[in-house]
Amino acid sequence: LLYNELDKKIIMNSYSKIQVYISTLLFIVINVLFYFKYIGRVSPLIGVASILCYIVFIYFLFFFYKKKGKLFHSTFQILLLIVFAISSVITLFYIPKESLNVDRWEMIEIFWDSASNGIYPYGVHSPSGNYPGPMPFYFILCYPFYCLGEIGFTAIIGIFIWIFYIQKKKKNAIDLTILLLFSSLAMYWEIFSRSTVFFNSCLFFIWFTTLYNLDKKSTFLFYLSAVIGGLLFSTRNIFAIPLLIYGIYMLRNGMNFIKLLKWGVCFIVVFILTFMPFVILDWEQFFVMNPFIIQSSFLLPFRFVLIFLGASIIIPFMCKNFKDVIFYSGIFLFILITGYVIYSLNRNGIESFFVAGADISYYIFCFPFFLEVIINNNNRYHDR
């Protein structure tokens, strides 16, 4: 029996290490794509050199972290964060938002300019012909930054939210977290292009981790999580993937179906309620143009989305604990976004990767899932 327990621990540790290696590799691959796409615009040679420098940096980062644990003093951590925040804010004022071919900031402005004038916002398009695609609560989250006149603050705040989350969960991994994020070109692209992907993904993921042992929570916390989840799901429908994986996993591991159904009904009711103001504003226009129609038109066709959702049903049967749910959710999100990129390249040609059409920033949705596996490699989520 003792040998069996030891063998089980050895297998679990090896399995956990494999997850860390895969998550680290995919995190690096995503950043390499950003270096290749954006630094390569300056010069292919500089692009290749930056990729090599990044890979060497990541290698030594993990080498010293594994050897020493703590990389620098907490005072330097705070100083680094202050310098990062100040320099990012200053740089935002020197990079005009109109100069970059990313219109998330424009969609937010169009949405709230229209809504404030009593116009159905999902029916208004930009001069380039794009319609606001995210769901209602996404725009509510961005409203304070719309009022401030700078959407770029969302990405900066998203990074600080993630660092605060790691500081609470695994304080000795703050150094590694800071250097992984600050060496990531994807993060700087998020900030300077006024993108909101990491901000949304962080909020959803932190809520998602609270679903661990959901069936053991008090009645109040049980339904509160459903309310918050319904709101956060009303940002991006891509979050249906981890939710589907989680739901099937919980049923397979003993959660009462009726109890999960009650949670799901509360979740869906809150989600639907976020659309009600726009249905009331112009119900005929709502059924002509809404986030579901917009996202299925401009990203993957709906039939491909259904195929991916169907395939994701298999994943929960590979999950032995909640950490596996997080790992495989990140993997499947990566596969889904890769499918979108391949579809875009096939439809619009290779130039869509470098110019427009194949938006690799959607890969950032995977970051919290991969970073959680990388940082919390001690299998913090045990078997149910």
Tab-separated table of C-alpha atoms in Angstrom:
chain	number	residue	atom	x	y	z
A	1	LEU	CA	0.000	0.000	0.000
A	2	LEU	CA	2.869	2.372	0.866
A	3	TYR	CA	4.589	1.663	-2.440
A	4	ASN	CA	1.311	2.235	-4.301
A	5	GLU	CA	0.902	5.622	-2.611
A	6	LEU	CA	4.494	6.555	-3.451
A	7	ASP	CA	3.994	5.487	-7.073
A	8	LYS	CA	0.817	7.575	-7.232
A	9	LYS	CA	2.633	10.649	-5.897
A	10	ILE	CA	5.495	10.160	-8.365
A	11	ILE	CA	3.056	9.843	-11.268
A	12	MET	CA	1.080	12.932	-10.137
A	13	ASN	CA	4.267	14.982	-9.749
A	14	SER	CA	5.462	13.936	-13.202
A	15	TYR	CA	2.037	14.727	-14.674
A	16	SER	CA	2.066	18.138	-12.957
A	17	LYS	CA	5.526	18.888	-14.353
A	18	ILE	CA	4.377	17.981	-17.867
A	19	GLN	CA	1.493	20.448	-17.492
A	20	VAL	CA	3.935	23.149	-16.376
A	21	TYR	CA	6.244	22.459	-19.339
A	22	ILE	CA	3.373	22.545	-21.850
A	23	SER	CA	1.881	25.718	-20.343
A	24	THR	CA	5.294	27.414	-20.333
A	25	LEU	CA	5.947	26.356	-23.919
A	26	LEU	CA	2.590	27.698	-25.155
A	27	PHE	CA	3.034	30.930	-23.196
A	28	ILE	CA	6.409	31.376	-24.938
A	29	VAL	CA	4.948	30.437	-28.349
A	30	ILE	CA	2.252	33.111	-28.038
A	31	ASN	CA	4.835	35.760	-27.181
A	32	VAL	CA	7.094	34.596	-30.019
A	33	LEU	CA	4.164	35.183	-32.401
A	34	PHE	CA	3.872	38.744	-31.083
A	35	TYR	CA	7.615	39.381	-31.424
A	36	PHE	CA	7.571	37.885	-34.926
A	37	LYS	CA	4.538	39.896	-36.040
A	38	TYR	CA	5.246	43.312	-34.536
A	39	ILE	CA	9.026	43.576	-34.098
A	40	GLY	CA	9.440	41.888	-37.473
A	41	ARG	CA	7.680	44.857	-39.056
A	42	VAL	CA	10.718	46.968	-38.235
A	43	SER	CA	13.114	44.434	-39.720
A	44	PRO	CA	13.002	40.605	-40.108
A	45	LEU	CA	16.525	40.436	-38.679
A	46	ILE	CA	15.576	42.506	-35.627
A	47	GLY	CA	12.472	40.348	-35.251
A	48	VAL	CA	14.506	37.119	-35.170
A	49	ALA	CA	17.067	38.683	-32.808
A	50	SER	CA	14.315	39.810	-30.408
A	51	ILE	CA	12.818	36.301	-30.394
A	52	LEU	CA	16.202	34.755	-29.571
A	53	CYS	CA	16.798	37.306	-26.792
A	54	TYR	CA	13.354	36.617	-25.355
A	55	ILE	CA	13.881	32.842	-25.329
A	56	VAL	CA	17.325	33.193	-23.698
A	57	PHE	CA	15.845	35.544	-21.083
A	58	ILE	CA	13.027	33.100	-20.263
A	59	TYR	CA	15.510	30.222	-19.990
A	60	PHE	CA	17.686	32.058	-17.450
A	61	LEU	CA	14.601	33.374	-15.647
A	62	PHE	CA	13.380	29.860	-14.911
A	63	PHE	CA	16.932	28.641	-14.233
A	64	PHE	CA	17.537	31.214	-11.504
A	65	TYR	CA	13.985	30.954	-10.136
A	66	LYS	CA	14.337	27.186	-9.738
A	67	LYS	CA	17.775	27.600	-8.160
A	68	LYS	CA	17.150	30.556	-5.833
A	69	GLY	CA	13.367	30.815	-5.469
A	70	LYS	CA	13.298	34.553	-4.727
A	71	LEU	CA	14.851	36.655	-7.477
A	72	PHE	CA	14.881	40.109	-5.872
A	73	HIS	CA	13.846	41.983	-2.738
A	74	SER	CA	10.241	43.080	-2.160
A	75	THR	CA	11.327	46.742	-2.178
A	76	PHE	CA	12.624	46.307	-5.720
A	77	GLN	CA	9.334	44.598	-6.657
A	78	ILE	CA	7.395	47.686	-5.581
A	79	LEU	CA	9.838	50.017	-7.334
A	80	LEU	CA	9.600	47.965	-10.538
A	81	LEU	CA	5.791	48.063	-10.460
A	82	ILE	CA	5.757	51.845	-9.897
A	83	VAL	CA	8.206	52.440	-12.764
A	84	PHE	CA	6.164	50.147	-15.018
A	85	ALA	CA	2.875	51.895	-14.209
A	86	ILE	CA	4.242	55.427	-14.624
A	87	SER	CA	6.130	54.655	-17.843
A	88	SER	CA	3.092	52.872	-19.327
A	89	VAL	CA	0.758	55.770	-18.550
A	90	ILE	CA	3.231	58.291	-19.995
A	91	THR	CA	3.722	56.197	-23.139
A	92	LEU	CA	-0.051	56.015	-23.653
A	93	PHE	CA	-0.105	59.780	-24.109
A	94	TYR	CA	2.644	59.565	-26.749
A	95	ILE	CA	1.010	56.786	-28.810
A	96	PRO	CA	-2.207	58.049	-30.412
A	97	LYS	CA	-4.909	55.379	-30.246
A	98	GLU	CA	-5.814	56.095	-33.862
A	99	SER	CA	-2.280	55.178	-35.004
A	100	LEU	CA	-2.735	51.436	-34.349
A	101	ASN	CA	-4.973	49.123	-36.346
A	102	VAL	CA	-6.964	47.985	-33.283
A	103	ASP	CA	-10.467	49.293	-32.749
A	104	ARG	CA	-11.521	47.946	-29.337
A	105	TRP	CA	-11.289	51.435	-27.864
A	106	GLU	CA	-13.365	52.740	-30.795
A	107	MET	CA	-16.069	50.095	-30.263
A	108	ILE	CA	-16.346	51.108	-26.603
A	109	GLU	CA	-16.678	54.767	-27.549
A	110	ILE	CA	-19.252	54.013	-30.267
A	111	PHE	CA	-21.249	51.854	-27.862
A	112	TRP	CA	-21.460	54.413	-25.053
A	113	ASP	CA	-21.838	57.425	-27.366
A	114	SER	CA	-24.817	55.665	-28.952
A	115	ALA	CA	-26.324	54.412	-25.681
A	116	SER	CA	-26.077	57.857	-24.069
A	117	ASN	CA	-28.066	59.289	-26.989
A	118	GLY	CA	-30.767	56.608	-26.793
A	119	ILE	CA	-29.555	54.849	-29.948
A	120	TYR	CA	-29.388	51.039	-30.092
A	121	PRO	CA	-25.576	50.617	-29.778
A	122	TYR	CA	-25.159	47.216	-31.450
A	123	GLY	CA	-26.649	48.620	-34.632
A	124	VAL	CA	-24.043	51.382	-35.024
A	125	HIS	CA	-20.823	50.688	-36.895
A	126	SER	CA	-17.454	52.410	-37.128
A	127	PRO	CA	-16.248	54.158	-40.316
A	128	SER	CA	-14.446	50.904	-41.211
A	129	GLY	CA	-17.717	48.960	-40.947
A	130	ASN	CA	-17.141	47.113	-37.650
A	131	TYR	CA	-19.916	46.723	-35.085
A	132	PRO	CA	-19.490	46.489	-31.267
A	133	GLY	CA	-19.104	42.735	-30.749
A	134	PRO	CA	-18.662	42.015	-27.017
A	135	MET	CA	-21.624	41.457	-24.708
A	136	PRO	CA	-23.212	44.134	-22.485
A	137	PHE	CA	-21.324	43.676	-19.221
A	138	TYR	CA	-18.036	44.056	-21.103
A	139	PHE	CA	-19.013	47.628	-21.910
A	140	ILE	CA	-20.177	48.253	-18.330
A	141	LEU	CA	-16.743	47.188	-17.053
A	142	CYS	CA	-15.112	49.550	-19.532
A	143	TYR	CA	-17.442	52.473	-18.767
A	144	PRO	CA	-15.205	54.092	-16.087
A	145	PHE	CA	-12.295	54.088	-18.554
A	146	TYR	CA	-14.550	55.533	-21.258
A	147	CYS	CA	-15.383	58.363	-18.848
A	148	LEU	CA	-11.666	58.887	-18.153
A	149	GLY	CA	-11.022	59.027	-21.892
A	150	GLU	CA	-8.306	56.329	-21.825
A	151	ILE	CA	-9.185	52.666	-22.419
A	152	GLY	CA	-5.495	51.723	-22.142
A	153	PHE	CA	-5.782	51.838	-18.348
A	154	THR	CA	-7.768	48.564	-18.455
A	155	ALA	CA	-4.700	46.534	-19.476
A	156	ILE	CA	-2.506	48.172	-16.824
A	157	ILE	CA	-5.109	47.484	-14.136
A	158	GLY	CA	-5.496	43.928	-15.433
A	159	ILE	CA	-1.777	43.304	-14.883
A	160	PHE	CA	-1.958	44.680	-11.335
A	161	ILE	CA	-5.067	42.601	-10.604
A	162	TRP	CA	-3.173	39.492	-11.676
A	163	ILE	CA	-0.099	40.358	-9.588
A	164	PHE	CA	-2.334	40.996	-6.555
A	165	TYR	CA	-4.037	37.635	-7.132
A	166	ILE	CA	-0.687	35.799	-7.250
A	167	GLN	CA	0.545	37.704	-4.213
A	168	LYS	CA	-2.438	36.358	-2.258
A	169	LYS	CA	-2.131	32.802	-3.610
A	170	LYS	CA	1.633	32.270	-3.824
A	171	LYS	CA	3.647	35.206	-2.552
A	172	ASN	CA	7.061	33.706	-3.378
A	173	ALA	CA	6.122	33.576	-7.078
A	174	ILE	CA	5.643	37.347	-7.441
A	175	ASP	CA	9.147	37.812	-8.906
A	176	LEU	CA	8.532	35.199	-11.581
A	177	THR	CA	5.073	36.613	-12.345
A	178	ILE	CA	6.347	40.179	-12.743
A	179	LEU	CA	9.203	39.179	-15.053
A	180	LEU	CA	7.019	36.878	-17.163
A	181	LEU	CA	4.495	39.669	-17.709
A	182	PHE	CA	7.008	42.492	-18.146
A	183	SER	CA	9.012	40.513	-20.724
A	184	SER	CA	5.826	39.684	-22.649
A	185	LEU	CA	5.385	41.798	-25.777
A	186	ALA	CA	1.738	40.704	-25.767
A	187	MET	CA	1.229	42.717	-22.556
A	188	TYR	CA	2.708	45.883	-24.026
A	189	TRP	CA	0.584	45.396	-27.130
A	190	GLU	CA	-2.464	45.122	-24.850
A	191	ILE	CA	-1.648	48.426	-23.189
A	192	PHE	CA	-0.618	50.532	-26.161
A	193	SER	CA	-3.311	49.237	-28.515
A	194	ARG	CA	-5.927	49.890	-25.799
A	195	SER	CA	-6.979	46.238	-25.833
A	196	THR	CA	-9.041	44.711	-23.016
A	197	VAL	CA	-8.492	40.963	-23.483
A	198	PHE	CA	-6.203	40.408	-20.483
A	199	PHE	CA	-8.375	42.540	-18.209
A	200	ASN	CA	-11.500	40.519	-19.092
A	201	SER	CA	-9.684	37.207	-18.929
A	202	CYS	CA	-8.179	37.974	-15.501
A	203	LEU	CA	-11.531	38.872	-13.978
A	204	PHE	CA	-13.188	35.770	-15.391
A	205	PHE	CA	-10.340	33.472	-14.369
A	206	ILE	CA	-10.115	34.718	-10.784
A	207	TRP	CA	-13.865	34.147	-10.449
A	208	PHE	CA	-13.460	30.737	-12.129
A	209	THR	CA	-10.977	29.584	-9.467
A	210	THR	CA	-13.585	30.306	-6.772
A	211	LEU	CA	-15.702	27.496	-8.241
A	212	TYR	CA	-13.358	24.963	-6.643
A	213	ASN	CA	-15.526	22.970	-4.218
A	214	LEU	CA	-18.575	24.979	-5.278
A	215	ASP	CA	-20.942	22.359	-3.873
A	216	LYS	CA	-19.486	22.872	-0.383
A	217	LYS	CA	-20.097	26.622	-0.252
A	218	SER	CA	-22.849	28.245	1.801
A	219	THR	CA	-26.158	28.960	0.069
A	220	PHE	CA	-25.363	32.681	-0.133
A	221	LEU	CA	-21.897	32.172	-1.672
A	222	PHE	CA	-23.254	29.437	-3.938
A	223	TYR	CA	-25.777	31.743	-5.611
A	224	LEU	CA	-23.546	34.801	-5.384
A	225	SER	CA	-20.989	32.972	-7.541
A	226	ALA	CA	-23.741	32.299	-10.103
A	227	VAL	CA	-24.706	36.000	-10.169
A	228	ILE	CA	-21.099	37.166	-10.604
A	229	GLY	CA	-20.489	34.433	-13.179
A	230	GLY	CA	-23.523	35.448	-15.222
A	231	LEU	CA	-22.253	39.030	-15.310
A	232	LEU	CA	-18.695	38.057	-16.276
A	233	PHE	CA	-19.938	35.648	-18.938
A	234	SER	CA	-21.741	38.656	-20.427
A	235	THR	CA	-18.388	39.879	-21.709
A	236	ARG	CA	-17.067	37.219	-24.100
A	237	ASN	CA	-18.760	34.001	-25.226
A	238	ILE	CA	-15.360	32.277	-25.488
A	239	PHE	CA	-15.650	31.647	-21.734
A	240	ALA	CA	-18.294	29.007	-22.504
A	241	ILE	CA	-15.409	26.555	-23.075
A	242	PRO	CA	-14.009	26.469	-19.493
A	243	LEU	CA	-17.550	26.627	-18.077
A	244	LEU	CA	-18.640	23.587	-20.083
A	245	ILE	CA	-15.521	21.658	-19.080
A	246	TYR	CA	-16.058	22.591	-15.426
A	247	GLY	CA	-19.759	21.684	-15.390
A	248	ILE	CA	-19.252	18.170	-16.795
A	249	TYR	CA	-16.234	17.631	-14.524
A	250	MET	CA	-18.314	18.514	-11.440
A	251	LEU	CA	-21.114	16.125	-12.450
A	252	ARG	CA	-18.595	13.338	-12.997
A	253	ASN	CA	-17.128	13.962	-9.555
A	254	GLY	CA	-20.280	13.699	-7.526
A	255	MET	CA	-21.974	17.097	-7.567
A	256	ASN	CA	-25.748	16.812	-7.346
A	257	PHE	CA	-27.313	17.476	-10.766
A	258	ILE	CA	-30.283	19.409	-9.333
A	259	LYS	CA	-27.965	21.631	-7.305
A	260	LEU	CA	-25.790	22.373	-10.339
A	261	LEU	CA	-28.947	22.980	-12.392
A	262	LYS	CA	-30.160	25.576	-9.856
A	263	TRP	CA	-26.780	27.290	-10.038
A	264	GLY	CA	-26.903	27.197	-13.845
A	265	VAL	CA	-30.438	28.644	-13.986
A	266	CYS	CA	-29.401	31.539	-11.738
A	267	PHE	CA	-26.295	32.048	-13.898
A	268	ILE	CA	-28.298	32.117	-17.144
A	269	VAL	CA	-31.034	34.392	-15.745
A	270	VAL	CA	-28.438	36.993	-14.722
A	271	PHE	CA	-26.742	36.624	-18.110
A	272	ILE	CA	-30.039	37.213	-19.954
A	273	LEU	CA	-30.907	40.189	-17.753
A	274	THR	CA	-27.786	42.035	-18.985
A	275	PHE	CA	-29.388	42.111	-22.456
A	276	MET	CA	-32.785	43.355	-21.338
A	277	PRO	CA	-32.033	47.122	-21.555
A	278	PHE	CA	-31.134	46.684	-25.244
A	279	VAL	CA	-34.129	44.480	-26.008
A	280	ILE	CA	-36.349	47.158	-24.444
A	281	LEU	CA	-34.496	49.940	-26.289
A	282	ASP	CA	-35.146	48.414	-29.725
A	283	TRP	CA	-36.310	44.780	-29.692
A	284	GLU	CA	-36.700	44.578	-33.487
A	285	GLN	CA	-33.148	45.807	-34.073
A	286	PHE	CA	-31.861	43.476	-31.346
A	287	PHE	CA	-32.901	40.399	-33.315
A	288	VAL	CA	-31.283	41.817	-36.437
A	289	MET	CA	-27.928	42.770	-34.884
A	290	ASN	CA	-26.651	41.485	-31.551
A	291	PRO	CA	-23.342	40.201	-30.111
A	292	PHE	CA	-24.045	36.584	-31.104
A	293	ILE	CA	-24.607	37.517	-34.743
A	294	ILE	CA	-21.650	39.928	-34.810
A	295	GLN	CA	-19.157	37.491	-33.261
A	296	SER	CA	-20.244	34.587	-35.476
A	297	SER	CA	-19.904	36.825	-38.550
A	298	PHE	CA	-16.484	38.292	-37.837
A	299	LEU	CA	-14.689	35.464	-36.022
A	300	LEU	CA	-15.471	31.775	-36.611
A	301	PRO	CA	-18.702	30.715	-38.332
A	302	PHE	CA	-21.244	29.398	-35.840
A	303	ARG	CA	-20.988	25.822	-37.153
A	304	PHE	CA	-17.286	25.734	-36.249
A	305	VAL	CA	-18.049	27.093	-32.783
A	306	LEU	CA	-20.551	24.252	-32.261
A	307	ILE	CA	-17.916	21.707	-33.337
A	308	PHE	CA	-15.434	23.077	-30.797
A	309	LEU	CA	-18.073	23.111	-28.058
A	310	GLY	CA	-18.948	19.506	-28.879
A	311	ALA	CA	-15.288	18.475	-28.810
A	312	SER	CA	-14.797	20.162	-25.435
A	313	ILE	CA	-17.250	17.671	-23.880
A	314	ILE	CA	-14.486	15.039	-24.119
A	315	ILE	CA	-12.023	17.100	-22.044
A	316	PRO	CA	-13.677	16.695	-18.589
A	317	PHE	CA	-13.154	12.929	-18.812
A	318	MET	CA	-9.393	13.620	-18.792
A	319	CYS	CA	-9.558	15.766	-15.635
A	320	LYS	CA	-8.594	14.189	-12.318
A	321	ASN	CA	-8.745	17.395	-10.254
A	322	PHE	CA	-9.596	21.087	-10.574
A	323	LYS	CA	-6.062	21.954	-11.667
A	324	ASP	CA	-6.606	19.687	-14.674
A	325	VAL	CA	-9.782	21.659	-15.452
A	326	ILE	CA	-7.706	24.858	-15.510
A	327	PHE	CA	-4.930	23.299	-17.596
A	328	TYR	CA	-7.197	21.716	-20.217
A	329	SER	CA	-9.370	24.848	-20.394
A	330	GLY	CA	-6.249	26.824	-21.338
A	331	ILE	CA	-5.225	24.175	-23.880
A	332	PHE	CA	-8.657	24.099	-25.492
A	333	LEU	CA	-8.858	27.891	-25.640
A	334	PHE	CA	-5.463	27.812	-27.380
A	335	ILE	CA	-6.764	25.245	-29.886
A	336	LEU	CA	-9.949	27.249	-30.508
A	337	ILE	CA	-8.042	30.486	-31.153
A	338	THR	CA	-5.546	28.640	-33.356
A	339	GLY	CA	-8.529	27.352	-35.341
A	340	TYR	CA	-9.724	30.942	-35.760
A	341	VAL	CA	-6.235	32.079	-36.895
A	342	ILE	CA	-5.963	29.199	-39.413
A	343	TYR	CA	-9.480	29.936	-40.691
A	344	SER	CA	-8.569	33.629	-41.141
A	345	LEU	CA	-5.301	32.794	-42.919
A	346	ASN	CA	-7.110	30.398	-45.246
A	347	ARG	CA	-9.801	32.977	-45.955
A	348	ASN	CA	-7.718	36.151	-46.250
A	349	GLY	CA	-4.193	34.956	-47.034
A	350	ILE	CA	-0.914	35.137	-45.119
A	351	GLU	CA	-0.946	38.947	-45.213
A	352	SER	CA	-3.841	38.878	-42.741
A	353	PHE	CA	-1.387	37.678	-40.077
A	354	PHE	CA	0.843	40.732	-40.497
A	355	VAL	CA	-1.785	43.365	-41.320
A	356	ALA	CA	-5.368	42.572	-40.275
A	357	GLY	CA	-7.755	39.637	-40.260
A	358	ALA	CA	-5.968	37.120	-38.043
A	359	ASP	CA	-5.981	38.818	-34.645
A	360	ILE	CA	-3.477	36.931	-32.463
A	361	SER	CA	-4.355	39.078	-29.440
A	362	TYR	CA	-7.152	36.570	-28.704
A	363	TYR	CA	-4.411	34.190	-27.549
A	364	ILE	CA	-4.119	36.383	-24.454
A	365	PHE	CA	-7.351	34.775	-23.226
A	366	CYS	CA	-5.148	31.737	-22.450
A	367	PHE	CA	-2.627	33.649	-20.324
A	368	PRO	CA	-4.301	33.401	-16.880
A	369	PHE	CA	-4.851	29.656	-17.350
A	370	PHE	CA	-1.244	29.016	-18.389
A	371	LEU	CA	0.216	31.353	-15.757
A	372	GLU	CA	-1.800	29.642	-13.015
A	373	VAL	CA	-0.361	26.254	-13.999
A	374	ILE	CA	3.177	27.673	-14.260
A	375	ILE	CA	3.070	29.507	-10.930
A	376	ASN	CA	1.048	27.060	-8.852
A	377	ASN	CA	2.924	23.932	-9.894
A	378	ASN	CA	2.465	22.360	-6.466
A	379	ASN	CA	-0.989	20.968	-7.374
A	380	ARG	CA	-2.813	23.375	-5.041
A	381	TYR	CA	-6.185	22.000	-6.213
A	382	HIS	CA	-6.425	18.476	-4.835
A	383	ASP	CA	-8.766	15.681	-5.829
A	384	ARG	CA	-12.382	16.180	-4.803
